[in-house]
Coordinates of C-alpha atoms and ligand atoms in Angstrom, one line a residue:
M321 CA -26.2 -66.3 -40.6
I322 CA -26.4 -62.9 -40.5
F323 CA -23.5 -60.4 -41.1
K324 CA -24.4 -56.8 -40.4
T325 CA -22.0 -54.2 -42.0
D326 CA -24.4 -51.2 -41.8
Q327 CA -23.2 -48.6 -39.2
A328 CA -26.8 -48.3 -37.9
D329 CA -27.0 -52.4 -36.9
I330 CA -23.4 -52.4 -35.7
Q331 CA -23.4 -49.4 -33.1
S332 CA -24.7 -51.0 -30.4
F333 CA -21.7 -53.7 -30.6
L334 CA -19.0 -50.9 -30.1
E335 CA -20.8 -50.3 -26.4
D336 CA -20.8 -51.8 -23.0
T337 CA -21.2 -50.3 -19.9
S338 CA -17.6 -48.8 -19.7
V339 CA -18.3 -45.7 -21.8
L340 CA -15.2 -46.8 -23.5
Q341 CA -15.1 -44.5 -26.8
G342 CA -13.5 -45.6 -30.2
G343 CA -14.7 -48.9 -30.9
H344 CA -14.8 -49.9 -34.4
T345 CA -15.3 -53.3 -36.7
D346 CA -15.6 -54.1 -40.0
G347 CA -19.0 -56.0 -39.1
V348 CA -20.8 -58.2 -37.1
Y349 CA -21.5 -62.1 -37.3
L350 CA -24.5 -63.4 -35.7
P351 CA -24.0 -67.1 -35.8
E352 CA -27.1 -69.7 -35.6
T353 CA -24.8 -72.8 -35.6
Y354 CA -21.6 -74.1 -33.9
S355 CA -20.7 -74.6 -37.7
D356 CA -21.2 -70.9 -38.5
V357 CA -19.0 -70.3 -35.6
S358 CA -15.9 -72.6 -36.9
E359 CA -16.2 -71.2 -40.5
V360 CA -16.2 -68.0 -39.3
L361 CA -13.0 -68.6 -37.1
A362 CA -11.5 -71.0 -39.7
R363 CA -11.5 -68.0 -42.4
C364 CA -10.4 -65.1 -40.0
Y365 CA -7.4 -67.8 -38.6
Q366 CA -6.6 -68.1 -42.5
N367 CA -6.6 -64.1 -42.9
R368 CA -5.2 -63.5 -39.7
T369 CA -8.4 -61.0 -39.2
R370 CA -9.1 -60.4 -35.0
V371 CA -12.2 -61.4 -33.9
T372 CA -14.2 -59.8 -30.8
L373 CA -16.5 -61.9 -28.8
S374 CA -19.6 -60.1 -27.9
G375 CA -22.1 -61.2 -25.3
N376 CA -24.8 -58.7 -24.4
G377 CA -22.7 -55.8 -23.5
T378 CA -23.3 -55.2 -19.7
G379 CA -19.4 -55.6 -19.0
T380 CA -17.9 -52.8 -17.4
T381 CA -14.3 -53.2 -18.9
G382 CA -14.7 -52.6 -22.6
G383 CA -14.1 -56.5 -23.2
R384 CA -16.8 -57.0 -26.1
I385 CA -15.5 -53.6 -27.8
P386 CA -13.9 -54.1 -30.9
F387 CA -11.0 -52.0 -32.3
G388 CA -10.6 -53.5 -35.5
G389 CA -11.3 -56.8 -37.6
V390 CA -15.0 -58.2 -37.0
T391 CA -17.2 -59.2 -34.2
M392 CA -18.7 -62.1 -33.3
A393 CA -22.1 -62.1 -31.5
F394 CA -24.0 -64.6 -29.6
H395 CA -27.4 -63.4 -30.0
R396 CA -28.9 -66.0 -32.0
L397 CA -27.0 -69.4 -30.0
N398 CA -29.3 -68.6 -27.3
K399 CA -31.2 -71.4 -26.4
I400 CA -31.7 -73.8 -23.1
L401 CA -31.3 -77.1 -24.6
D402 CA -32.0 -79.1 -21.5
I403 CA -32.7 -79.3 -17.8
Q404 CA -32.4 -82.1 -15.9
K405 CA -33.5 -82.8 -12.3
F406 CA -31.9 -85.9 -10.2
P407 CA -33.4 -87.9 -7.6
D408 CA -31.2 -86.1 -5.2
G409 CA -32.8 -82.6 -5.9
S410 CA -29.8 -81.3 -7.7
G411 CA -29.5 -80.8 -11.5
R412 CA -27.9 -80.0 -14.4
A413 CA -28.6 -77.1 -17.2
T414 CA -27.4 -77.4 -20.7
V415 CA -27.6 -73.7 -22.6
Q416 CA -25.7 -72.3 -25.2
A417 CA -23.5 -69.1 -25.0
G418 CA -26.3 -66.7 -25.7
A419 CA -28.7 -67.7 -23.1
L420 CA -29.7 -65.0 -21.2
L421 CA -28.8 -65.5 -17.4
F422 CA -32.1 -64.4 -16.6
D423 CA -34.1 -67.1 -18.8
V424 CA -32.0 -69.4 -17.5
Q425 CA -32.4 -68.5 -13.8
R426 CA -35.9 -68.6 -14.4
D427 CA -36.4 -72.0 -16.1
V428 CA -34.4 -73.6 -13.3
D429 CA -36.6 -72.2 -10.6
S430 CA -39.8 -73.3 -12.2
L431 CA -38.3 -76.9 -11.6
G432 CA -37.3 -76.2 -8.3
L433 CA -33.8 -76.0 -8.8
L434 CA -31.1 -72.9 -8.2
Y435 CA -28.4 -71.7 -10.3
T436 CA -26.8 -69.6 -8.0
P437 CA -24.2 -67.0 -9.9
D438 CA -26.1 -64.1 -9.5
P439 CA -24.4 -61.0 -11.3
T440 CA -26.7 -57.8 -10.2
E441 CA -27.5 -57.5 -13.6
R442 CA -29.2 -60.3 -15.2
Y443 CA -29.7 -59.8 -18.4
C444 CA -26.1 -61.0 -19.5
F445 CA -25.5 -63.9 -21.6
I446 CA -24.1 -67.4 -20.1
G447 CA -21.4 -67.1 -22.3
G448 CA -20.1 -63.6 -20.9
T449 CA -20.6 -65.1 -17.0
I450 CA -18.5 -67.9 -17.7
A451 CA -16.1 -66.0 -20.0
N452 CA -15.7 -63.4 -16.6
N453 CA -16.6 -65.9 -14.1
S454 CA -19.1 -63.5 -12.9
S455 CA -20.1 -63.1 -9.4
G456 CA -23.0 -61.9 -7.4
A457 CA -24.5 -61.4 -4.3
R458 CA -24.9 -65.3 -3.2
T459 CA -21.1 -65.5 -3.9
F460 CA -20.6 -64.8 -0.2
K461 CA -22.3 -68.1 0.3
Y462 CA -21.8 -70.2 -2.9
G463 CA -18.7 -69.2 -4.7
P464 CA -18.7 -67.3 -8.2
T465 CA -19.4 -69.0 -11.5
R466 CA -16.3 -71.4 -11.8
P467 CA -17.6 -74.2 -9.7
Y468 CA -21.0 -74.5 -11.3
V469 CA -19.6 -75.2 -14.7
E470 CA -19.2 -78.6 -15.5
R471 CA -18.4 -78.7 -19.4
L472 CA -17.8 -76.2 -21.9
K473 CA -18.2 -76.8 -25.7
L474 CA -15.0 -74.5 -27.1
A475 CA -14.2 -73.4 -30.3
F476 CA -10.5 -72.6 -31.0
A477 CA -8.9 -70.2 -32.7
D478 CA -8.7 -71.8 -36.1
G479 CA -12.3 -73.4 -35.6
D480 CA -11.6 -76.6 -33.9
V481 CA -14.4 -77.7 -31.3
M482 CA -14.0 -79.5 -28.3
D483 CA -15.8 -80.5 -25.3
V484 CA -13.9 -79.8 -22.0
H485 CA -15.5 -81.9 -19.4
R486 CA -14.6 -81.1 -15.8
G487 CA -12.6 -84.0 -14.2
A488 CA -11.3 -85.2 -17.4
I489 CA -8.0 -83.1 -18.1
F490 CA -5.4 -81.9 -15.8
A491 CA -2.4 -80.6 -15.8
D492 CA 0.6 -82.8 -14.7
A493 CA 3.0 -82.9 -11.7
Q494 CA 5.4 -80.1 -13.3
N495 CA 2.2 -78.3 -14.4
M496 CA 2.2 -78.8 -18.1
M497 CA -0.8 -78.8 -19.6
D498 CA -1.2 -81.3 -22.7
F499 CA -4.5 -82.2 -24.6
T500 CA -5.3 -83.3 -28.0
T501 CA -8.6 -81.7 -29.8
P502 CA -11.0 -84.1 -31.8
R503 CA -9.5 -83.2 -34.9
G504 CA -6.1 -84.3 -33.6
R505 CA -4.4 -80.8 -33.1
R506 CA -2.0 -81.5 -30.0
Y507 CA -1.6 -78.3 -27.7
R508 CA 0.9 -78.4 -24.6
F509 CA 2.2 -75.4 -22.6
Q510 CA 3.3 -74.7 -19.0
L511 CA 0.6 -73.4 -16.7
P512 CA 1.5 -70.0 -14.8
N513 CA 3.5 -70.0 -11.6
Y514 CA 2.2 -67.3 -10.3
A515 CA 0.4 -67.3 -6.7
M516 CA -3.3 -66.5 -6.6
P517 CA -4.3 -64.0 -4.2
N518 CA -5.9 -65.1 -0.7
T519 CA -9.4 -63.2 -1.2
S520 CA -12.7 -65.3 -1.6
K521 CA -13.4 -63.5 -5.1
H522 CA -10.9 -63.0 -7.9
V523 CA -10.7 -62.7 -11.7
A524 CA -8.1 -61.0 -12.9
G525 CA -6.0 -63.0 -15.2
F526 CA -5.9 -66.8 -16.2
Y527 CA -6.5 -69.2 -13.1
A528 CA -3.7 -71.1 -12.0
E529 CA -3.5 -73.7 -9.5
P530 CA -1.2 -76.8 -9.0
Q531 CA -2.6 -79.6 -11.5
M532 CA -5.4 -77.6 -12.1
D533 CA -8.2 -78.9 -14.4
L534 CA -8.2 -77.4 -17.7
I535 CA -11.8 -76.8 -18.3
D536 CA -10.7 -73.9 -15.1
L537 CA -8.4 -72.2 -17.8
F538 CA -11.0 -71.0 -19.6
I539 CA -13.2 -70.0 -17.0
G540 CA -12.7 -66.3 -16.4
S541 CA -10.3 -66.0 -19.5
E542 CA -12.4 -63.2 -21.2
G543 CA -12.2 -65.1 -24.3
T544 CA -8.8 -65.0 -25.0
L545 CA -8.0 -68.5 -25.3
A546 CA -11.5 -69.6 -27.0
V547 CA -14.8 -69.1 -28.2
I548 CA -17.6 -70.4 -25.4
L549 CA -20.0 -72.5 -27.4
E550 CA -22.1 -74.2 -24.9
A551 CA -22.2 -75.2 -21.4
D552 CA -23.5 -77.8 -18.9
L553 CA -24.4 -75.7 -15.3
K554 CA -24.6 -77.8 -12.2
L555 CA -27.9 -76.5 -10.4
L556 CA -28.5 -76.8 -6.4
P557 CA -32.1 -78.0 -5.1
K558 CA -34.0 -74.6 -4.8
P559 CA -33.9 -73.7 -0.7
E560 CA -37.7 -74.4 1.1
K561 CA -38.1 -71.0 2.0
M562 CA -35.4 -67.8 2.1
F563 CA -36.3 -64.3 3.7
S564 CA -34.3 -60.9 3.0
A565 CA -33.7 -57.6 4.5
L566 CA -33.0 -54.1 3.8
V567 CA -31.5 -52.9 7.4
Y568 CA -30.6 -49.0 7.7
F569 CA -28.1 -47.9 10.4
A570 CA -27.8 -44.3 12.1
Q571 CA -24.1 -44.8 12.6
D572 CA -21.5 -45.9 10.3
D573 CA -19.7 -47.9 12.8
D574 CA -22.2 -49.8 13.7
V575 CA -23.1 -51.0 10.2
L576 CA -19.5 -52.2 9.9
R577 CA -19.6 -54.0 13.5
F578 CA -22.5 -55.3 12.6
V579 CA -21.2 -56.7 9.3
E580 CA -18.3 -58.2 11.1
E581 CA -20.4 -60.3 13.3
A582 CA -22.9 -61.1 10.8
R583 CA -20.0 -62.6 8.1
A584 CA -18.3 -64.2 11.2
R585 CA -21.5 -66.3 12.4
S586 CA -22.6 -67.1 8.9
R587 CA -19.0 -68.5 8.3
A588 CA -19.1 -70.8 11.2
G589 CA -22.5 -71.7 10.0
A590 CA -24.4 -71.7 13.7
G591 CA -28.1 -70.3 13.1
I592 CA -27.2 -66.9 11.2
S593 CA -25.9 -68.1 7.9
A594 CA -26.3 -65.1 5.3
R595 CA -26.1 -66.1 1.4
A596 CA -25.8 -62.5 0.8
L597 CA -24.2 -59.4 2.8
E598 CA -24.2 -56.2 0.8
F599 CA -23.6 -52.7 1.8
F600 CA -24.8 -49.2 0.7
D601 CA -23.0 -45.9 2.1
A602 CA -24.6 -42.8 3.1
R603 CA -24.0 -41.3 -0.2
S604 CA -25.2 -44.2 -1.8
L605 CA -28.5 -44.1 -0.3
T606 CA -28.7 -40.3 -1.3
F607 CA -27.9 -41.2 -4.8
L608 CA -31.0 -44.1 -4.5
R609 CA -33.1 -41.6 -3.2
Q610 CA -33.8 -40.3 -6.7
K611 CA -35.7 -43.6 -7.2
Y612 CA -36.7 -44.4 -3.5
P613 CA -37.5 -41.4 -1.6
N614 CA -38.7 -43.3 1.4
I615 CA -35.2 -43.8 2.5
P616 CA -34.7 -42.5 6.0
A617 CA -33.0 -38.9 5.9
H618 CA -30.7 -39.8 8.8
A619 CA -29.6 -43.1 7.8
A620 CA -25.8 -43.7 7.5
G621 CA -25.6 -46.6 5.8
A622 CA -27.9 -50.0 5.1
I623 CA -27.1 -53.8 4.5
F624 CA -29.1 -56.3 2.6
F625 CA -29.1 -59.5 3.6
E626 CA -30.6 -62.7 2.5
Q627 CA -30.7 -66.3 4.5
E628 CA -32.3 -69.5 3.6
T629 CA -34.6 -71.5 5.6
T630 CA -37.1 -74.2 5.9
A631 CA -40.4 -74.1 7.6
Q632 CA -38.8 -75.6 11.0
T633 CA -35.6 -73.2 10.9
E634 CA -37.5 -69.8 10.0
D635 CA -38.5 -68.7 13.3
A636 CA -35.5 -69.2 14.9
A637 CA -33.3 -67.6 12.3
L638 CA -35.4 -64.6 12.2
N639 CA -35.2 -64.1 15.9
E640 CA -31.1 -64.8 15.9
W641 CA -31.1 -61.7 13.6
Y642 CA -33.6 -59.3 15.2
A643 CA -31.3 -60.0 18.2
L644 CA -28.2 -59.2 16.2
L645 CA -29.8 -56.1 14.6
E646 CA -30.9 -54.6 18.1
K647 CA -27.7 -55.2 19.4
H648 CA -25.6 -53.2 16.4
R649 CA -29.1 -50.2 16.7
A650 CA -30.3 -51.1 13.4
L651 CA -33.3 -48.7 12.1
L652 CA -35.4 -51.5 12.6
E653 CA -38.8 -49.3 12.6
Q654 CA -37.5 -48.0 9.2
S655 CA -36.1 -51.3 7.6
W656 CA -37.7 -53.8 5.4
I657 CA -38.0 -57.4 6.0
A658 CA -38.9 -59.6 3.2
L659 CA -40.9 -62.9 3.7
T660 CA -42.2 -63.1 0.3
P661 CA -40.6 -63.8 -3.5
D662 CA -42.3 -60.6 -4.6
E663 CA -41.1 -58.3 -1.6
Q664 CA -37.7 -60.3 -2.1
Q665 CA -37.7 -59.4 -5.4
Q666 CA -38.3 -55.9 -4.4
I667 CA -35.4 -55.5 -2.4
R668 CA -32.9 -57.1 -5.1
D669 CA -34.5 -54.5 -7.3
F670 CA -33.5 -51.8 -5.1
R671 CA -30.3 -53.3 -5.0
H672 CA -29.9 -53.5 -8.7
A673 CA -31.0 -49.9 -9.1
L674 CA -27.7 -48.2 -7.8
P675 CA -24.9 -49.6 -10.3
V676 CA -27.9 -48.7 -13.1
L677 CA -28.2 -45.0 -11.8
V678 CA -24.6 -44.8 -11.6
N679 CA -24.0 -46.3 -14.9
E680 CA -26.8 -43.7 -16.5
W681 CA -24.8 -40.7 -14.3
Y682 CA -21.3 -41.5 -15.9
A683 CA -23.2 -41.8 -19.5
R684 CA -25.1 -38.5 -18.8
F685 CA -21.8 -36.9 -18.0
K686 CA -19.7 -38.6 -20.5
Q687 CA -17.1 -39.6 -18.0
R688 CA -15.3 -42.9 -18.3
K689 CA -16.4 -45.1 -15.5
I690 CA -13.8 -44.6 -12.5
S691 CA -15.0 -47.7 -10.4
T692 CA -12.9 -50.2 -8.3
D693 CA -13.3 -53.5 -8.2
M694 CA -10.8 -54.4 -6.1
A695 CA -11.1 -57.0 -2.8
T696 CA -8.3 -58.0 -0.4
P697 CA -8.0 -60.7 2.1
H698 CA -10.8 -60.2 4.7
E699 CA -8.6 -59.1 7.8
R700 CA -7.1 -56.3 5.7
F701 CA -10.2 -54.8 4.2
P702 CA -10.6 -52.1 6.9
E703 CA -7.2 -50.8 5.3
L704 CA -8.3 -50.4 2.0
L705 CA -11.8 -48.8 2.9
S706 CA -9.8 -46.2 5.1
A707 CA -7.9 -45.1 2.2
Y708 CA -11.0 -45.2 -0.3
R709 CA -12.7 -42.9 2.3
N710 CA -9.2 -40.8 2.9
E711 CA -8.4 -40.1 -0.5
C712 CA -11.7 -39.2 -1.7
E713 CA -12.4 -36.8 1.0
A714 CA -8.7 -35.4 0.5
N715 CA -9.6 -34.7 -3.0
G716 CA -13.1 -33.3 -2.5
F717 CA -14.4 -36.0 -5.1
D718 CA -18.2 -36.9 -5.1
Y719 CA -18.0 -40.6 -4.6
I720 CA -20.5 -43.6 -3.5
L721 CA -19.4 -47.0 -2.0
F722 CA -21.4 -50.0 -2.0
G723 CA -21.6 -53.8 -2.8
H724 CA -20.3 -57.3 -1.5
I725 CA -19.1 -56.2 1.9
G726 CA -18.9 -60.0 2.8
D727 CA -16.5 -60.8 0.6
A728 CA -14.1 -57.4 1.5
H729 CA -15.2 -56.3 -2.1
L730 CA -16.8 -53.2 -2.5
H731 CA -17.3 -50.7 -5.6
L732 CA -16.3 -47.1 -4.9
N733 CA -17.3 -45.2 -7.8
I734 CA -16.1 -41.8 -8.0
L735 CA -18.1 -39.2 -9.9
P736 CA -15.7 -36.5 -11.0
K737 CA -17.5 -33.0 -11.9
N738 CA -14.9 -32.0 -14.4
A739 CA -11.7 -33.1 -16.7
D740 CA -9.2 -32.3 -14.0
E741 CA -11.5 -34.2 -11.2
A742 CA -11.6 -36.9 -13.6
A743 CA -7.5 -36.8 -14.4
R744 CA -6.9 -37.0 -10.6
A745 CA -9.7 -39.8 -10.0
K746 CA -7.4 -41.5 -12.4
E747 CA -4.3 -41.2 -10.5
V748 CA -6.3 -41.8 -7.2
Y749 CA -7.6 -44.8 -8.7
R750 CA -4.0 -46.2 -9.5
G751 CA -3.0 -45.5 -5.7
F752 CA -6.0 -47.7 -4.7
I753 CA -4.6 -50.3 -7.3
K754 CA -1.3 -50.2 -5.6
K755 CA -2.5 -50.5 -2.0
T756 CA -4.8 -53.3 -2.7
I757 CA -1.5 -55.3 -4.3
E758 CA 0.0 -54.2 -1.4
L759 CA -2.7 -55.6 1.1
G760 CA -2.2 -59.3 -0.6
G761 CA -5.4 -58.2 -2.5
T762 CA -7.1 -58.3 -6.6
I763 CA -7.5 -56.0 -8.8
S764 CA -10.5 -57.4 -10.2
A765 CA -13.0 -59.6 -8.0
E766 CA -15.5 -59.9 -10.6
H767 CA -16.0 -57.4 -13.1
G768 CA -12.5 -58.9 -15.5
V769 CA -9.9 -56.8 -16.7
G770 CA -11.1 -56.4 -20.2
K771 CA -9.2 -53.9 -22.0
L772 CA -9.6 -50.7 -19.3
K773 CA -7.7 -52.5 -16.6
A774 CA -5.0 -54.5 -18.6
E775 CA -2.5 -52.1 -17.9
Y776 CA -3.1 -52.7 -14.0
L777 CA -2.5 -56.7 -14.6
A778 CA 1.3 -56.3 -14.6
M779 CA 1.5 -54.4 -11.4
M780 CA -0.4 -57.6 -9.6
F781 CA 1.7 -60.3 -11.2
G782 CA 4.7 -58.5 -12.1
E783 CA 6.5 -58.7 -15.8
R784 CA 6.9 -62.5 -15.4
G785 CA 3.6 -63.4 -14.9
I786 CA 2.0 -61.4 -17.9
R787 CA 4.4 -63.4 -20.0
E788 CA 3.5 -66.6 -18.5
M789 CA 0.1 -66.1 -19.6
A790 CA 1.2 -64.4 -22.9
R791 CA 2.8 -67.8 -23.2
I792 CA -0.5 -69.7 -23.2
K793 CA -2.3 -67.2 -25.2
K794 CA 0.3 -67.6 -27.8
T795 CA -0.1 -71.5 -27.8
L796 CA -3.7 -71.5 -28.1
D797 CA -4.2 -68.2 -30.5
E798 CA -0.8 -68.3 -32.2
R799 CA -2.2 -65.8 -34.7
L800 CA -3.4 -63.7 -32.2
I801 CA -7.0 -63.0 -33.7
L802 CA -9.1 -63.7 -30.1
N803 CA -10.1 -60.4 -28.0
I804 CA -6.8 -59.0 -28.8
G805 CA -6.4 -55.9 -26.5
N806 CA -8.5 -57.9 -23.2
L807 CA -6.3 -58.7 -20.5
I808 CA -3.0 -59.0 -21.8
P809 CA -1.6 -55.8 -22.9
E810 CA -1.0 -56.1 -26.7
K811 CA 2.9 -55.8 -26.3
Y812 CA 3.6 -58.5 -24.3
L813 CA 1.9 -60.7 -27.3
T814 CA 4.2 -59.1 -30.2
D815 CA 7.3 -58.7 -28.6
Ligands
FAD1782 C1 -25.8 -52.9 -13.2 C2 -24.7 -53.9 -13.6 C3 -24.5 -55.0 -12.5 C4 -23.7 -55.7 -12.5 N1 -23.4 -56.5 -11.5 C5 -22.2 -57.7 -11.6 C6 -22.3 -58.5 -10.4 O1 -22.9 -58.4 -9.7 N2 -21.3 -59.1 -10.6 C7 -20.4 -59.6 -12.1 O2 -19.9 -60.4 -11.7 N3 -20.6 -58.4 -12.9 C8 -21.5 -57.6 -12.7 N4 -21.6 -57.0 -14.0 C9 -21.0 -57.2 -15.1 C10 -21.3 -57.8 -16.0 O3 -23.1 -58.3 -15.9 C11 -20.7 -59.1 -15.8 O4 -19.5 -59.0 -16.6 C12 -21.4 -60.0 -17.1 O5 -20.8 -61.4 -17.1 C13 -21.1 -59.6 -18.6 O6 -21.7 -60.7 -19.8 P1 -22.3 -60.0 -20.9 O7 -23.3 -61.4 -21.7 O8 -23.0 -58.6 -21.1 O9 -20.9 -60.1 -21.5 P2 -20.2 -58.9 -22.5 O10 -20.1 -57.3 -21.6 O11 -21.0 -58.8 -24.0 O12 -18.7 -59.7 -22.5 C14 -17.9 -59.5 -21.3 C15 -17.1 -60.4 -22.1 O13 -17.2 -61.6 -22.1 C16 -16.6 -61.9 -23.5 N5 -17.4 -63.2 -24.3 C17 -19.0 -63.1 -24.3 N6 -19.5 -64.2 -24.9 C18 -18.4 -65.2 -25.0 C19 -18.1 -66.0 -25.5 N7 -19.3 -66.9 -25.8 N8 -16.7 -66.8 -25.5 C20 -16.0 -66.3 -25.2 N9 -15.7 -65.0 -24.3 C21 -17.0 -64.3 -24.4 C22 -16.6 -60.9 -24.0 O14 -15.8 -60.9 -25.2 C23 -15.9 -59.7 -23.1 O15 -14.7 -60.0 -23.0 C24 -22.4 -55.9 -13.7 C25 -23.0 -55.0 -15.0 C26 -24.1 -54.2 -14.7 C27 -24.2 -53.5 -16.0

């Protein structure tokens, strides 16, 4: 196993896409076997050395950035161990934590299978996506990563390794979780009592549900409870056909009314059935013109959608979409309907280009990212959208709004021009967190809390909720070595 200590070699592990500064580590372990992981953890447990877990660094919240101790990175535990296809057309992939999502999706696709979780950034590790319960455009139809994880091989803070299978261990009627590792160590703790928000996406804090499955506690726990080594992933049959579209509108109101109807009809499951429904505001399109100069000058917004079909249903589905687009006055002449996989990839590349350009902007101007990841219950979403726009206009900010509108989840990115604006933007951001909580929403729908948003978690769950999480953390990681600073503010762990 390699242990890197040279500053030039470890510099990249002190970064992700959050532009969080000040990270430092004594060195980076690159384990090649599960025993390597166990040995490092056992030593760190013994010495109370903190261990920060690193995926591929595409996270946006500073989750993998270490502040002391050592780093453990999964780049050499990157094998796709097995892909099985079952007679009913579904399947299962067994992969190591450092396998690239891109590689997993490519390999399962070549076998006629589909792994549905699709964060816009596909050069992330499977371990990172499970630690964050990541989502993507297809989450609108299929949900986030969670339901597709059937087994996890975990290493606990003391180095003990255990397979946790979905459906094997549940909390009891009093919501006590009780399990024993193969080495005989027993863990027993009360699960949180807080209610989860009524949103279709949510990844802030530990998952909690009456009599929940143990595996769900680890998915989305951002590496604070155990290290993910390996996973069995549920695969669906690859759809026979699909089309996608990037459609422009001249009026903002038309875009929103179109979304409303497309969403409702997709949920009703008749004819129109989007698997992705994504939004770009006029400012996003202006931002994208640096790379895509053909975007119509008068476009006030755009929608990207995808629908799965078969040879029998394709024509009827296309006709229904055309009728809906005409009804809402889409700019059909300038829009882009993609019927082939190559064209569909080009539209996905367009979608991906926007957050990449935004991240580059923050890096270029050395600004801390001010990007919302909040979602609300669907019926309250217009209130949050108005708040985003009104506050940004009132403050004279440059900003762009885009993302997963089908899930009532947009990323508002404020682009401050100077330090004064950056300070005001942070205050305004805090106001949005408050507003989202008032609306019954979540402070993070998909990017997680990491280090950047830990201070807001108490606003959402209250002091009591945070202490419920801290109690679980202190049971499973009683020497407080795993991913300290992520999710739960440190003061709740040490007092
Ligand atoms: C352009 C762009 C677009 C994005 N789009 C989306 C999107 O659509 N949806 C979405 O959900 N996210 C999105 N993201 C965020 C990011 O891609 C995801 O959060 C991703 O899952 C992070 O994976 P990673 O391997 O890069 O993890 P890292 O950034 O390296 O780490 C993320 C967290 O996971 C923990 N971790 C990593 N590996 C393990 C492990 N083996 N065991 C336990 N904990 C571990 C780390 O400690 C850290 O807390 C986007 C990011 C970018 C840059």
